[in-house]
Amino acid sequence: MYVKLLIILLVISSACSQQYFDRPQPINARNIYAFPEPFQGVWTDGQDSLIVAKYFFANIEYSTLSLPYTKRDTTAYALFIGDKVYPYDSIRQQILGVGTTFEIKNDSIYYEIREILEVQLGRKAFLRQVGDQFVLNVKGDNDWWELFLMGVTEQQKVVVTYPNIDAMIEQDINPILSNNEEDYFEVQWTTNEFSRLIANNIFSDTLLFVDQQN
């Protein structure tokens, strides 16, 4: 059992940071290694898709990126060859996926990327229940945990949210270390405390809001 992150092209938004936690949450809930039946299926918002099976999920997202034409040969994330652009890791100097066509408009290049996140439940990824919702705990390569709150609405939509740093600080939940891209927390939330945090909109940043595909 493992967590597999296959990222076709890594794009980090400077407006958002990732929140990491020192242990799975809530601390007094048991680990669940299978997605409940209401979550299972194929979900989509018309473009991006979420595939949930009993023991794993795969999230597929598409985005359109742009950069000045003059910067095409200096970006660390893309390699332009002929009439195609390839996702590229400049550190390892490796192409990470197949090439796609790009478009030039007003001295800028526009191209579409695909990002795939696959998580298999096991030792490094599992659910813990809070009321009628579930906290997905995912352990990263840095041995810290990311938290995602998952629920199914009355309209049969899957909602996946993650912590909002500003809302946490307003509740006097402060990181032990922060930089422009990451915040690290040491917390021990019980299920009751976690329910209170949900009610106070700590989990207010939406990652996914998708319908079930018939």
Coordinates of C-alpha atoms in Angstrom, one line a residue, residues 19-26 126 128 134-139 144-150 160-163 168 185 187 189 194 197 202-203 205 207:
Q19 CA -0.7 23.3 5.2
Y20 CA 1.2 20.4 6.8
F21 CA 0.4 18.7 10.1
D22 CA 2.6 16.6 12.4
R23 CA 0.2 13.7 12.8
P24 CA -3.1 12.4 11.4
Q25 CA -6.3 14.0 12.5
P26 CA -8.6 13.7 14.5
F126 CA -6.4 6.8 5.1
R128 CA -10.9 9.3 9.6
F134 CA -14.4 12.1 6.3
V135 CA -10.9 13.5 6.8
L136 CA -8.4 12.2 4.2
N137 CA -4.9 12.1 5.8
V138 CA -2.1 11.9 3.3
K139 CA 1.5 11.6 4.4
W144 CA 4.2 15.5 7.5
W145 CA 0.5 15.1 6.8
E146 CA -1.9 17.0 4.5
L147 CA -5.6 17.0 5.5
F148 CA -8.6 17.1 3.1
L149 CA -12.2 17.1 4.2
M150 CA -14.5 15.1 2.0
V160 CA -13.3 18.2 -1.1
T161 CA -11.9 21.1 0.9
Y162 CA -8.7 21.9 2.8
P163 CA -7.6 24.2 5.6
M168 CA -6.8 29.0 11.2
F185 CA 1.3 22.9 12.4
V187 CA -2.0 20.0 16.7
W189 CA -7.6 17.7 17.5
F194 CA -12.6 19.0 14.6
L197 CA -13.3 23.7 13.4
I202 CA -11.6 26.3 8.9
F203 CA -12.0 24.0 5.9
D205 CA -10.7 26.4 0.6
L207 CA -10.3 21.8 -4.0

